[in-house]
mmCIF file of C-alpha atoms in Angstrom:
data_model
loop_
_atom_site.group_PDB
_atom_site.id
_atom_site.type_symbol
_atom_site.label_atom_id
_atom_site.label_comp_id
_atom_site.label_asym_id
_atom_site.label_seq_id
_atom_site.Cartn_x
_atom_site.Cartn_y
_atom_site.Cartn_z
ATOM 1 C CA MET G 1 126.484 -2.210 0.151
ATOM 2 C CA SER G 2 123.800 0.440 -0.108
ATOM 3 C CA GLU G 3 120.076 -0.053 -0.390
ATOM 4 C CA VAL G 4 118.155 0.768 -3.531
ATOM 5 C CA SER G 5 117.343 4.459 -3.947
ATOM 6 C CA THR G 6 113.999 5.499 -2.457
ATOM 7 C CA ALA G 7 113.559 8.466 -4.822
ATOM 8 C CA PRO G 8 110.613 8.185 -7.245
ATOM 9 C CA GLY G 9 111.450 6.479 -10.505
ATOM 10 C CA LEU G 10 114.316 4.173 -11.370
ATOM 11 C CA GLY G 11 116.523 3.357 -8.390
ATOM 12 C CA TRP G 12 120.265 2.747 -8.084
ATOM 13 C CA LEU G 13 121.887 -0.061 -6.094
ATOM 14 C CA GLN G 14 125.611 -0.433 -5.356
ATOM 15 C CA LEU G 15 126.682 -3.932 -4.412
ATOM 16 C CA ALA G 16 129.813 -6.040 -4.217
ATOM 17 C CA GLY G 17 131.069 -9.367 -2.972
ATOM 18 C CA THR G 18 130.647 -13.075 -3.556
ATOM 19 C CA PRO G 19 127.899 -14.419 -5.832
ATOM 20 C CA HIS G 20 125.780 -15.238 -2.791
ATOM 21 C CA GLN G 21 126.256 -11.746 -1.340
ATOM 22 C CA ILE G 22 125.365 -10.154 -4.682
ATOM 23 C CA GLY G 23 122.211 -12.276 -4.831
ATOM 24 C CA VAL G 24 121.155 -11.430 -1.276
ATOM 25 C CA ALA G 25 121.536 -7.693 -1.991
ATOM 26 C CA LEU G 26 119.496 -7.992 -5.194
ATOM 27 C CA GLY G 27 116.814 -9.911 -3.327
ATOM 28 C CA ARG G 28 116.566 -7.425 -0.493
ATOM 29 C CA ALA G 29 116.273 -4.568 -2.994
ATOM 30 C CA GLY G 30 113.343 -6.220 -4.751
ATOM 31 C CA ARG G 31 111.710 -7.989 -1.828
ATOM 32 C CA ALA G 32 108.865 -5.556 -1.142
ATOM 33 C CA ALA G 33 107.792 -5.358 -4.803
ATOM 34 C CA VAL G 34 108.036 -9.119 -5.330
ATOM 35 C CA GLN G 35 106.099 -9.963 -2.170
ATOM 36 C CA ARG G 36 103.427 -7.422 -3.139
ATOM 37 C CA HIS G 37 102.916 -8.461 -6.758
ATOM 38 C CA LEU G 38 104.261 -11.870 -7.738
ATOM 39 C CA PRO G 39 103.046 -14.758 -5.531
ATOM 40 C CA GLY G 40 99.416 -14.174 -6.571
ATOM 41 C CA HIS G 41 100.176 -13.393 -10.208
ATOM 42 C CA PRO G 42 99.002 -16.038 -12.724
ATOM 43 C CA LEU G 43 102.410 -16.168 -14.396
ATOM 44 C CA TRP G 44 104.197 -16.915 -11.112
ATOM 45 C CA GLN G 45 101.674 -19.612 -10.354
ATOM 46 C CA GLU G 46 101.991 -21.091 -13.848
ATOM 47 C CA VAL G 47 105.795 -21.413 -13.839
ATOM 48 C CA ASN G 48 105.618 -22.981 -10.376
ATOM 49 C CA ALA G 49 102.941 -25.504 -11.391
ATOM 50 C CA PRO G 50 103.811 -29.179 -10.716
ATOM 51 C CA ALA G 51 103.739 -29.965 -14.443
ATOM 52 C CA HIS G 52 106.981 -27.996 -14.907
ATOM 53 C CA ALA G 53 108.875 -29.676 -12.052
ATOM 54 C CA PRO G 54 110.807 -32.206 -14.202
ATOM 55 C CA ARG G 55 112.016 -29.517 -16.635
ATOM 56 C CA LEU G 56 112.981 -27.219 -13.781
ATOM 57 C CA ALA G 57 114.906 -30.004 -12.058
ATOM 58 C CA ARG G 58 116.835 -30.659 -15.264
ATOM 59 C CA MET G 59 117.636 -26.952 -15.765
ATOM 60 C CA ALA G 60 118.629 -26.517 -12.127
ATOM 61 C CA ALA G 61 121.047 -29.453 -12.296
ATOM 62 C CA ALA G 62 122.576 -28.122 -15.517
ATOM 63 C CA THR G 63 122.923 -24.624 -14.058
ATOM 64 C CA ARG G 64 124.604 -25.890 -10.888
ATOM 65 C CA ALA G 65 127.032 -27.965 -12.947
ATOM 66 C CA ARG G 66 127.951 -25.427 -15.605
ATOM 67 C CA PHE G 67 127.461 -22.084 -13.832
ATOM 68 C CA PRO G 68 127.913 -22.713 -10.095
ATOM 69 C CA ARG G 69 128.546 -19.033 -9.376
ATOM 70 C CA ILE G 70 125.259 -18.039 -11.000
ATOM 71 C CA TRP G 71 123.447 -20.738 -9.041
ATOM 72 C CA GLN G 72 124.933 -19.288 -5.849
ATOM 73 C CA GLU G 73 123.652 -15.868 -6.911
ATOM 74 C CA ILE G 74 120.169 -17.342 -7.419
ATOM 75 C CA GLU G 75 120.312 -18.953 -3.975
ATOM 76 C CA GLY G 76 121.272 -15.583 -2.510
ATOM 77 C CA LEU G 77 118.487 -13.879 -4.478
ATOM 78 C CA ALA G 78 115.943 -16.276 -2.983
ATOM 79 C CA GLU G 79 117.313 -15.661 0.512
ATOM 80 C CA GLY G 80 117.060 -11.903 0.046
ATOM 81 C CA LEU G 81 113.517 -12.227 -1.292
ATOM 82 C CA GLY G 82 112.466 -14.511 1.558
ATOM 83 C CA LEU G 83 111.153 -17.118 -0.872
ATOM 84 C CA PRO G 84 112.058 -20.750 -1.652
ATOM 85 C CA VAL G 85 114.902 -21.062 -4.137
ATOM 86 C CA ALA G 86 112.859 -23.446 -6.293
ATOM 87 C CA GLN G 87 110.169 -20.804 -6.802
ATOM 88 C CA VAL G 88 112.674 -18.056 -7.543
ATOM 89 C CA PHE G 89 114.541 -20.271 -10.004
ATOM 90 C CA ALA G 90 111.254 -21.079 -11.762
ATOM 91 C CA TRP G 91 110.534 -17.357 -12.117
ATOM 92 C CA ASN G 92 113.947 -16.896 -13.698
ATOM 93 C CA CYS G 93 113.057 -19.693 -16.141
ATOM 94 C CA ARG G 94 109.725 -18.174 -17.206
ATOM 95 C CA GLY G 95 110.760 -17.619 -20.824
ATOM 96 C CA ASP G 96 112.089 -21.174 -21.082
ATOM 97 C CA LEU G 97 108.978 -22.817 -19.677
ATOM 98 C CA LEU G 98 106.434 -20.710 -21.600
ATOM 99 C CA ALA G 99 106.539 -19.519 -25.202
ATOM 100 C CA SER G 100 104.949 -16.164 -24.402
ATOM 101 C CA VAL G 101 105.722 -14.091 -21.310
ATOM 102 C CA PRO G 102 105.424 -10.325 -20.623
ATOM 103 C CA ASP G 103 108.924 -9.292 -21.666
ATOM 104 C CA GLY G 104 108.895 -6.979 -24.688
ATOM 105 C CA CYS G 105 111.532 -4.360 -25.554
ATOM 106 C CA THR G 106 112.732 -2.476 -28.622
ATOM 107 C CA THR G 107 116.346 -1.897 -29.673
ATOM 108 C CA VAL G 108 117.752 0.626 -32.161
ATOM 109 C CA MET G 109 121.158 -0.325 -33.622
ATOM 110 C CA LEU G 110 123.219 2.390 -35.330
ATOM 111 C CA PRO G 111 126.616 1.286 -36.713
ATOM 112 C CA GLY G 112 129.392 3.700 -37.639
ATOM 113 C CA PRO G 113 132.496 5.370 -36.208
ATOM 114 C CA GLU G 114 130.631 5.737 -32.899
ATOM 115 C CA PRO G 115 128.292 2.719 -32.792
ATOM 116 C CA LEU G 116 125.184 3.135 -30.672
ATOM 117 C CA LEU G 117 122.622 0.863 -29.077
ATOM 118 C CA ALA G 118 119.400 2.442 -27.822
ATOM 119 C CA HIS G 119 116.900 0.316 -25.942
ATOM 120 C CA ASN G 120 113.429 0.436 -24.400
ATOM 121 C CA GLU G 121 113.069 -1.973 -21.517
ATOM 122 C CA ASP G 122 109.432 -3.122 -21.425
ATOM 123 C CA GLY G 123 108.115 -5.263 -18.588
ATOM 124 C CA LEU G 124 105.311 -5.825 -16.106
ATOM 125 C CA PRO G 125 103.662 -2.427 -15.400
ATOM 126 C CA PHE G 126 103.386 -2.963 -11.653
ATOM 127 C CA PHE G 127 107.191 -2.920 -11.421
ATOM 128 C CA ARG G 128 107.351 0.762 -12.445
ATOM 129 C CA GLY G 129 109.200 2.554 -9.658
ATOM 130 C CA ALA G 130 110.555 -0.722 -8.222
ATOM 131 C CA CYS G 131 113.254 -1.466 -10.848
ATOM 132 C CA PHE G 132 116.813 -0.276 -10.391
ATOM 133 C CA ILE G 133 120.260 -0.032 -11.927
ATOM 134 C CA ALA G 134 122.675 -2.430 -10.243
ATOM 135 C CA GLU G 135 126.219 -1.077 -10.061
ATOM 136 C CA ALA G 136 127.880 -4.364 -9.217
ATOM 137 C CA ARG G 137 131.441 -5.355 -8.378
ATOM 138 C CA PRO G 138 131.296 -9.162 -8.244
ATOM 139 C CA GLU G 139 134.218 -11.078 -6.837
ATOM 140 C CA ALA G 140 136.529 -12.520 -9.561
ATOM 141 C CA GLU G 141 134.667 -11.166 -12.615
ATOM 142 C CA PRO G 142 134.181 -7.818 -14.385
ATOM 143 C CA GLY G 143 131.982 -5.245 -12.728
ATOM 144 C CA PHE G 144 128.820 -4.186 -14.498
ATOM 145 C CA HIS G 145 125.893 -1.803 -14.593
ATOM 146 C CA ALA G 146 122.567 -3.494 -15.400
ATOM 147 C CA PHE G 147 118.865 -2.671 -15.353
ATOM 148 C CA CYS G 148 117.271 -5.071 -12.866
ATOM 149 C CA TYR G 149 113.741 -6.238 -12.192
ATOM 150 C CA PRO G 150 112.743 -7.260 -8.676
ATOM 151 C CA GLY G 151 113.120 -11.002 -8.356
ATOM 152 C CA SER G 152 115.316 -11.537 -11.428
ATOM 153 C CA ILE G 153 119.045 -11.975 -11.879
ATOM 154 C CA PRO G 154 120.834 -9.373 -14.047
ATOM 155 C CA GLY G 155 121.699 -9.960 -17.692
ATOM 156 C CA HIS G 156 118.409 -10.014 -19.584
ATOM 157 C CA THR G 157 117.735 -6.266 -20.033
ATOM 158 C CA PHE G 158 120.421 -3.691 -20.860
ATOM 159 C CA ALA G 159 123.874 -3.603 -19.337
ATOM 160 C CA PHE G 160 127.510 -2.647 -19.786
ATOM 161 C CA THR G 161 130.543 -4.165 -18.106
ATOM 162 C CA GLY G 162 134.025 -3.382 -16.900
ATOM 163 C CA ALA G 163 135.351 -5.543 -19.750
ATOM 164 C CA GLY G 164 133.833 -3.080 -22.227
ATOM 165 C CA LEU G 165 130.900 -5.271 -23.290
ATOM 166 C CA VAL G 166 127.557 -3.622 -24.042
ATOM 167 C CA GLN G 167 124.402 -5.743 -24.063
ATOM 168 C CA THR G 168 120.734 -5.160 -24.864
ATOM 169 C CA VAL G 169 118.223 -8.003 -24.748
ATOM 170 C CA ASN G 170 114.851 -8.614 -26.419
ATOM 171 C CA ASN G 171 112.425 -11.457 -25.788
ATOM 172 C CA LEU G 172 111.801 -14.028 -28.545
ATOM 173 C CA ARG G 173 108.609 -16.058 -28.175
ATOM 174 C CA LEU G 174 109.854 -19.340 -29.649
ATOM 175 C CA THR G 175 107.595 -22.385 -29.672
ATOM 176 C CA GLY G 176 108.503 -26.026 -29.136
ATOM 177 C CA VAL G 177 111.784 -25.319 -27.328
ATOM 178 C CA GLU G 178 113.375 -27.837 -24.949
ATOM 179 C CA THR G 179 115.752 -26.050 -22.621
ATOM 180 C CA GLU G 180 118.942 -27.188 -20.942
ATOM 181 C CA ILE G 181 120.248 -23.885 -19.552
ATOM 182 C CA PRO G 182 117.796 -21.049 -18.825
ATOM 183 C CA ARG G 183 118.177 -18.109 -21.182
ATOM 184 C CA MET G 184 118.478 -15.680 -18.262
ATOM 185 C CA VAL G 185 121.378 -17.718 -16.870
ATOM 186 C CA LEU G 186 123.130 -17.398 -20.241
ATOM 187 C CA GLY G 187 122.484 -13.659 -20.175
ATOM 188 C CA ARG G 188 124.038 -13.415 -16.716
ATOM 189 C CA ALA G 189 127.034 -15.407 -17.971
ATOM 190 C CA VAL G 190 127.531 -12.877 -20.773
ATOM 191 C CA LEU G 191 128.027 -10.165 -18.142
ATOM 192 C CA ALA G 192 130.961 -12.192 -16.804
ATOM 193 C CA SER G 193 132.530 -12.707 -20.244
ATOM 194 C CA PRO G 194 135.914 -11.032 -20.825
ATOM 195 C CA THR G 195 135.452 -10.586 -24.585
ATOM 196 C CA LEU G 196 132.808 -10.429 -27.275
ATOM 197 C CA ALA G 197 134.057 -13.759 -28.623
ATOM 198 C CA ALA G 198 133.651 -15.376 -25.215
ATOM 199 C CA ALA G 199 130.119 -14.017 -24.944
ATOM 200 C CA LEU G 200 129.211 -15.553 -28.292
ATOM 201 C CA GLU G 201 130.602 -18.906 -27.172
ATOM 202 C CA VAL G 202 128.314 -18.800 -24.136
ATOM 203 C CA LEU G 203 125.229 -18.129 -26.242
ATOM 204 C CA ALA G 204 126.013 -20.757 -28.873
ATOM 205 C CA ASP G 205 126.692 -23.615 -26.524
ATOM 206 C CA ALA G 206 123.421 -24.606 -24.838
ATOM 207 C CA PRO G 207 119.745 -25.045 -25.730
ATOM 208 C CA SER G 208 117.697 -22.302 -24.068
ATOM 209 C CA GLY G 209 114.608 -20.206 -24.513
ATOM 210 C CA GLY G 210 114.728 -17.478 -27.141
ATOM 211 C CA PHE G 211 116.449 -14.102 -26.866
ATOM 212 C CA HIS G 212 117.867 -11.450 -29.159
ATOM 213 C CA PHE G 213 121.091 -9.832 -27.974
ATOM 214 C CA ALA G 214 122.582 -6.725 -29.508
ATOM 215 C CA LEU G 215 126.242 -6.760 -28.516
ATOM 216 C CA MET G 216 129.240 -4.520 -28.929
ATOM 217 C CA GLN G 217 132.565 -4.055 -27.152
ATOM 218 C CA ARG G 218 134.851 -1.141 -26.540
ATOM 219 C CA GLY G 219 137.684 -1.209 -29.113
ATOM 220 C CA ASP G 220 135.863 -3.512 -31.542
ATOM 221 C CA GLY G 221 133.635 -1.192 -33.584
ATOM 222 C CA ARG G 222 130.986 -3.777 -34.573
ATOM 223 C CA ILE G 223 127.377 -4.156 -33.541
ATOM 224 C CA LEU G 224 126.284 -7.791 -33.571
ATOM 225 C CA SER G 225 122.657 -8.891 -33.761
ATOM 226 C CA VAL G 226 122.469 -12.335 -32.155
ATOM 227 C CA GLU G 227 119.282 -14.416 -32.026
ATOM 228 C CA PHE G 228 119.345 -17.728 -30.199
ATOM 229 C CA GLY G 229 117.107 -20.375 -28.695
ATOM 230 C CA GLY G 230 116.573 -24.117 -28.669
ATOM 231 C CA GLY G 231 120.256 -24.760 -29.307
ATOM 232 C CA ALA G 232 120.438 -22.632 -32.489
ATOM 233 C CA MET G 233 122.115 -19.269 -32.910
ATOM 234 C CA SER G 234 122.172 -16.726 -35.751
ATOM 235 C CA GLN G 235 124.696 -13.890 -35.730
ATOM 236 C CA ARG G 236 124.724 -10.871 -38.039
ATOM 237 C CA GLU G 237 126.872 -7.770 -38.083
ATOM 238 C CA ILE G 238 124.740 -4.644 -38.379
ATOM 239 C CA ALA G 239 125.916 -2.680 -41.430
ATOM 240 C CA ALA G 240 123.089 -0.119 -41.621
ATOM 241 C CA PRO G 241 120.730 1.471 -39.081
ATOM 242 C CA ALA G 242 118.240 -1.136 -37.872
ATOM 243 C CA LEU G 243 115.598 -1.852 -35.232
ATOM 244 C CA HIS G 244 114.584 -5.026 -33.412
ATOM 245 C CA ALA G 245 111.187 -5.371 -31.734
ATOM 246 C CA ASN G 246 111.313 -8.697 -29.875
ATOM 247 C CA HIS G 247 110.621 -11.310 -32.498
ATOM 248 C CA ALA G 248 113.099 -13.308 -34.556
ATOM 249 C CA LEU G 249 114.209 -11.666 -37.797
ATOM 250 C CA HIS G 250 117.011 -14.012 -38.893
ATOM 251 C CA LEU G 251 117.049 -17.095 -36.639
ATOM 252 C CA PRO G 252 115.724 -19.937 -38.842
ATOM 253 C CA ARG G 253 114.235 -21.785 -35.886
ATOM 254 C CA GLY G 254 112.384 -18.637 -34.869
ATOM 255 C CA LEU G 255 111.110 -17.956 -38.360
ATOM 256 C CA ASP G 256 109.728 -21.504 -38.418
ATOM 257 C CA GLY G 257 108.067 -21.350 -35.002
ATOM 258 C CA GLN G 258 107.443 -18.226 -32.959
ATOM 259 C CA ILE G 259 104.668 -16.034 -31.585
ATOM 260 C CA VAL G 260 104.667 -12.462 -32.924
ATOM 261 C CA THR G 261 102.252 -10.359 -30.889
ATOM 262 C CA ALA G 262 100.390 -7.387 -32.365
ATOM 263 C CA SER G 263 102.584 -5.028 -30.363
ATOM 264 C CA SER G 264 105.792 -6.649 -31.572
ATOM 265 C CA GLY G 265 104.731 -6.501 -35.210
ATOM 266 C CA ASP G 266 103.464 -2.913 -34.942
ATOM 267 C CA ARG G 267 106.636 -1.717 -33.217
ATOM 268 C CA GLN G 268 108.793 -3.355 -35.871
ATOM 269 C CA ARG G 269 106.903 -1.733 -38.754
ATOM 270 C CA ARG G 270 106.743 1.691 -37.137
ATOM 271 C CA GLY G 271 110.361 1.494 -35.971
ATOM 272 C CA ASP G 272 111.639 0.484 -39.402
ATOM 273 C CA ALA G 273 109.901 3.527 -40.902
ATOM 274 C CA LEU G 274 111.312 5.898 -38.291
ATOM 275 C CA VAL G 275 114.828 4.483 -38.682
ATOM 276 C CA ALA G 276 114.571 4.919 -42.472
ATOM 277 C CA ALA G 277 113.436 8.517 -41.922
ATOM 278 C CA GLY G 278 116.571 9.211 -39.883
ATOM 279 C CA LEU G 279 114.924 10.074 -36.558
ATOM 280 C CA ALA G 280 117.138 10.285 -33.501
ATOM 281 C CA PRO G 281 117.222 7.077 -31.427
ATOM 282 C CA LEU G 282 115.582 8.630 -28.369
ATOM 283 C CA ALA G 283 112.792 10.076 -30.526
ATOM 284 C CA ILE G 284 112.193 6.620 -32.005
ATOM 285 C CA LEU G 285 112.000 4.958 -28.600
ATOM 286 C CA ARG G 286 109.660 7.646 -27.254
ATOM 287 C CA ASP G 287 107.372 7.501 -30.281
ATOM 288 C CA THR G 288 103.649 6.946 -29.650
ATOM 289 C CA GLY G 289 102.434 7.505 -33.224
ATOM 290 C CA GLY G 290 101.570 5.190 -36.070
ATOM 291 C CA GLU G 291 98.438 3.210 -36.855
ATOM 292 C CA GLY G 292 99.068 0.319 -34.476
ATOM 293 C CA LEU G 293 100.308 -0.191 -30.948
ATOM 294 C CA PRO G 294 103.072 2.267 -29.951
ATOM 295 C CA ILE G 295 106.823 1.865 -29.488
ATOM 296 C CA ARG G 296 106.743 3.751 -26.189
ATOM 297 C CA ARG G 297 104.359 1.738 -24.010
ATOM 298 C CA ASP G 298 102.476 3.323 -21.111
ATOM 299 C CA ALA G 299 98.935 1.956 -21.472
ATOM 300 C CA ALA G 300 97.438 0.283 -18.418
ATOM 301 C CA ASP G 301 95.649 -2.129 -20.765
ATOM 302 C CA ASP G 302 98.656 -3.003 -22.934
ATOM 303 C CA PRO G 303 97.690 -6.332 -24.582
ATOM 304 C CA ASP G 304 101.031 -7.959 -23.707
ATOM 305 C CA GLU G 305 100.939 -6.638 -20.092
ATOM 306 C CA GLU G 306 104.084 -4.570 -20.715
ATOM 307 C CA ASN G 307 105.075 -0.946 -20.125
ATOM 308 C CA THR G 308 108.293 0.909 -20.901
ATOM 309 C CA LEU G 309 110.139 1.048 -17.569
ATOM 310 C CA GLY G 310 113.514 2.391 -18.745
ATOM 311 C CA THR G 311 115.360 3.595 -21.829
ATOM 312 C CA ALA G 312 119.133 3.456 -22.393
ATOM 313 C CA LEU G 313 121.402 5.173 -24.926
ATOM 314 C CA LEU G 314 124.804 3.464 -25.136
ATOM 315 C CA ARG G 315 127.402 4.937 -27.515
ATOM 316 C CA LEU G 316 131.006 3.804 -28.001
ATOM 317 C CA THR G 317 133.419 6.675 -28.587
ATOM 318 C CA ALA G 318 137.173 7.193 -28.648
ATOM 319 C CA ARG G 319 137.086 7.928 -24.925
ATOM 320 C CA GLY G 320 134.973 4.905 -23.954
ATOM 321 C CA LEU G 321 131.237 4.358 -23.498
ATOM 322 C CA ASP G 322 128.938 7.359 -23.198
ATOM 323 C CA TRP G 323 125.728 6.212 -21.544
ATOM 324 C CA SER G 324 122.458 7.713 -20.402
ATOM 325 C CA ILE G 325 119.424 6.098 -18.790
ATOM 326 C CA HIS G 326 115.903 7.577 -18.890
ATOM 327 C CA ASP G 327 112.917 6.576 -16.774
ATOM 328 C CA ARG G 328 110.308 9.017 -18.142
ATOM 329 C CA ALA G 329 108.611 9.595 -21.474
ATOM 330 C CA THR G 330 109.967 13.145 -21.706
ATOM 331 C CA GLY G 331 112.785 15.213 -20.285
ATOM 332 C CA PRO G 332 116.475 14.589 -19.556
ATOM 333 C CA ALA G 333 118.199 11.419 -18.476
ATOM 334 C CA ARG G 334 117.908 10.281 -14.892
ATOM 335 C CA TYR G 335 121.483 8.969 -14.938
ATOM 336 C CA SER G 336 124.404 9.472 -17.336
ATOM 337 C CA GLY G 337 128.157 9.059 -17.497
ATOM 338 C CA THR G 338 131.202 7.694 -19.331
ATOM 339 C CA ALA G 339 132.679 4.270 -18.715
#
């Protein structure tokens, strides 16, 4: 295993082994940033409040029973972070415990002969420079590349796997949800899925907090927009260029009960207009225009406490997946390749 890159910007971490070993490596990579920023943060303190203990105990028991390998990864993550596993698990349940948390994101979905997903990963601003791409080779499951936040398991940002799955994830702020399996655990399980159909089965089978997944797989040709939460799931094939700005657009439960922040609404309206105008995906995701809050988010006083920490372009072609990852508002990709 190698340590996370120390160069400025988005790092790169190579790791392999058992679930526990993967978790320990992820924890060590994020330990300094987590110890610096999270224990005193109000959100960390809120999810670890005693009032949430019964729900967390229920979700922990369900995770251990249904996804023992992911639980082992969480235990390893806590060990690497030097923090109690209960606190780390609670942090990885933040979107299940609370309707609104600082996870934003915008996804552009372009169907066609070479389908493309383009994604802004928006998160807590103090993690800029501490996030990294995990190039993982887990024991007994497909390898993957995933954008990772310090202190969090992979599978809730953007990723692609050795099985040919491509995944981008947007937060849904659903209200009144009772959770059995944490949404981030389901996202991690998708990374282990051998097929698109298997991934959909994972997402449809357990009440969780709300997420939107854009999914595609090498050799399939479709882009699927999947919204889920609270035990409901809505799946649509994308037939025309579209954008998703982290609120439910077709999940009935979400349309009946969700929080749509000013940023989310503004990004959706501006993004829809730019998609209709035919702008290139990277230009859309770097856009700072419009009358409202911008798509590309760099303000220190962002009202949702979110900044754009990474941008991915993921295109399926006849030769495989062409991918590039950007960590700046201008200029070339930091990383790129074909998988």
